[in-house]
Amino acid sequence: MYPPHYEGLTAFVDDPSLPLDNNASERDFQHHAKLRLQSLFAGSPEGAHRWATLLGVVRTAQKV
């Protein structure tokens, strides 16, 4: 099968709190991708990078 990744691929069997899919992560990424289009108005590449970093921190904090 996938010997190097077997442990990670079967982790949900040992830990029932792990989701079987990554739908939540996909939804978070979709939101981030849409907002990334708005970063065209960040003023500079550095400003866009800072804005994306802040957005990532905020989205992670919202999950907790």
PDB file of C-alpha atoms in Angstrom:
ATOM      1  CA  MET A   1       0.000   0.000   0.000  1.00  0.00           C
ATOM      2  CA  TYR A   2       1.767   3.199   1.189  1.00  0.00           C
ATOM      3  CA  PRO A   3       4.320   1.990   3.769  1.00  0.00           C
ATOM      4  CA  PRO A   4       5.891   5.397   4.516  1.00  0.00           C
ATOM      5  CA  HIS A   5       2.478   6.989   5.122  1.00  0.00           C
ATOM      6  CA  TYR A   6       0.570   4.029   6.537  1.00  0.00           C
ATOM      7  CA  GLU A   7       0.569   5.318  10.107  1.00  0.00           C
ATOM      8  CA  GLY A   8      -0.806   8.711   9.122  1.00  0.00           C
ATOM      9  CA  LEU A   9      -3.383   7.261   6.749  1.00  0.00           C
ATOM     10  CA  THR A  10      -4.781   4.943   9.418  1.00  0.00           C
ATOM     11  CA  ALA A  11      -4.551   7.298  12.419  1.00  0.00           C
ATOM     12  CA  PHE A  12      -8.335   7.794  12.487  1.00  0.00           C
ATOM     13  CA  VAL A  13      -8.755   4.089  13.316  1.00  0.00           C
ATOM     14  CA  ASP A  14      -6.903   4.510  16.622  1.00  0.00           C
ATOM     15  CA  ASP A  15      -8.277   7.966  17.466  1.00  0.00           C
ATOM     16  CA  PRO A  16     -12.035   8.297  16.881  1.00  0.00           C
ATOM     17  CA  SER A  17     -11.889  12.063  17.473  1.00  0.00           C
ATOM     18  CA  LEU A  18     -10.085  12.504  14.137  1.00  0.00           C
ATOM     19  CA  PRO A  19     -12.388  13.272  11.199  1.00  0.00           C
ATOM     20  CA  LEU A  20     -12.556  10.847   8.287  1.00  0.00           C
ATOM     21  CA  ASP A  21     -12.332  13.695   5.781  1.00  0.00           C
ATOM     22  CA  ASN A  22     -10.785  17.131   5.505  1.00  0.00           C
ATOM     23  CA  ASN A  23     -13.929  19.061   4.583  1.00  0.00           C
ATOM     24  CA  ALA A  24     -13.377  21.645   7.331  1.00  0.00           C
ATOM     25  CA  SER A  25      -9.872  22.375   6.057  1.00  0.00           C
ATOM     26  CA  GLU A  26     -11.138  22.598   2.489  1.00  0.00           C
ATOM     27  CA  ARG A  27     -13.818  25.096   3.536  1.00  0.00           C
ATOM     28  CA  ASP A  28     -11.227  27.191   5.373  1.00  0.00           C
ATOM     29  CA  PHE A  29      -8.954  27.200   2.342  1.00  0.00           C
ATOM     30  CA  GLN A  30     -11.806  28.192   0.034  1.00  0.00           C
ATOM     31  CA  HIS A  31     -12.578  31.182   2.236  1.00  0.00           C
ATOM     32  CA  HIS A  32      -8.898  32.153   2.276  1.00  0.00           C
ATOM     33  CA  ALA A  33      -8.627  31.790  -1.509  1.00  0.00           C
ATOM     34  CA  LYS A  34     -11.582  34.123  -2.044  1.00  0.00           C
ATOM     35  CA  LEU A  35     -10.152  36.700   0.326  1.00  0.00           C
ATOM     36  CA  ARG A  36      -6.747  36.402  -1.347  1.00  0.00           C
ATOM     37  CA  LEU A  37      -8.293  37.976  -4.442  1.00  0.00           C
ATOM     38  CA  GLN A  38      -9.009  41.042  -2.330  1.00  0.00           C
ATOM     39  CA  SER A  39      -5.334  41.304  -1.402  1.00  0.00           C
ATOM     40  CA  LEU A  40      -4.783  43.004  -4.749  1.00  0.00           C
ATOM     41  CA  PHE A  41      -5.694  46.144  -2.840  1.00  0.00           C
ATOM     42  CA  ALA A  42      -3.253  45.570   0.035  1.00  0.00           C
ATOM     43  CA  GLY A  43      -0.962  48.328  -1.238  1.00  0.00           C
ATOM     44  CA  SER A  44       2.240  46.302  -1.600  1.00  0.00           C
ATOM     45  CA  PRO A  45       3.457  42.702  -1.724  1.00  0.00           C
ATOM     46  CA  GLU A  46       4.711  43.054   1.857  1.00  0.00           C
ATOM     47  CA  GLY A  47       1.325  44.364   2.968  1.00  0.00           C
ATOM     48  CA  ALA A  48      -0.410  41.443   1.253  1.00  0.00           C
ATOM     49  CA  HIS A  49       1.909  38.976   2.992  1.00  0.00           C
ATOM     50  CA  ARG A  50       1.232  40.536   6.393  1.00  0.00           C
ATOM     51  CA  TRP A  51      -2.487  40.568   5.719  1.00  0.00           C
ATOM     52  CA  ALA A  52      -2.467  36.876   4.710  1.00  0.00           C
ATOM     53  CA  THR A  53      -0.483  35.962   7.835  1.00  0.00           C
ATOM     54  CA  LEU A  54      -2.927  37.826  10.053  1.00  0.00           C
ATOM     55  CA  LEU A  55      -5.870  36.199   8.289  1.00  0.00           C
ATOM     56  CA  GLY A  56      -4.370  32.750   8.890  1.00  0.00           C
ATOM     57  CA  VAL A  57      -3.932  33.457  12.596  1.00  0.00           C
ATOM     58  CA  VAL A  58      -7.484  34.780  12.936  1.00  0.00           C
ATOM     59  CA  ARG A  59      -9.021  31.806  11.089  1.00  0.00           C
ATOM     60  CA  THR A  60      -7.062  29.375  13.265  1.00  0.00           C
ATOM     61  CA  ALA A  61      -8.154  31.183  16.433  1.00  0.00           C
ATOM     62  CA  GLN A  62     -11.787  31.013  15.314  1.00  0.00           C
ATOM     63  CA  LYS A  63     -11.542  27.217  15.231  1.00  0.00           C
ATOM     64  CA  VAL A  64     -10.393  27.011  18.854  1.00  0.00           C
TER      65      VAL A  64
END
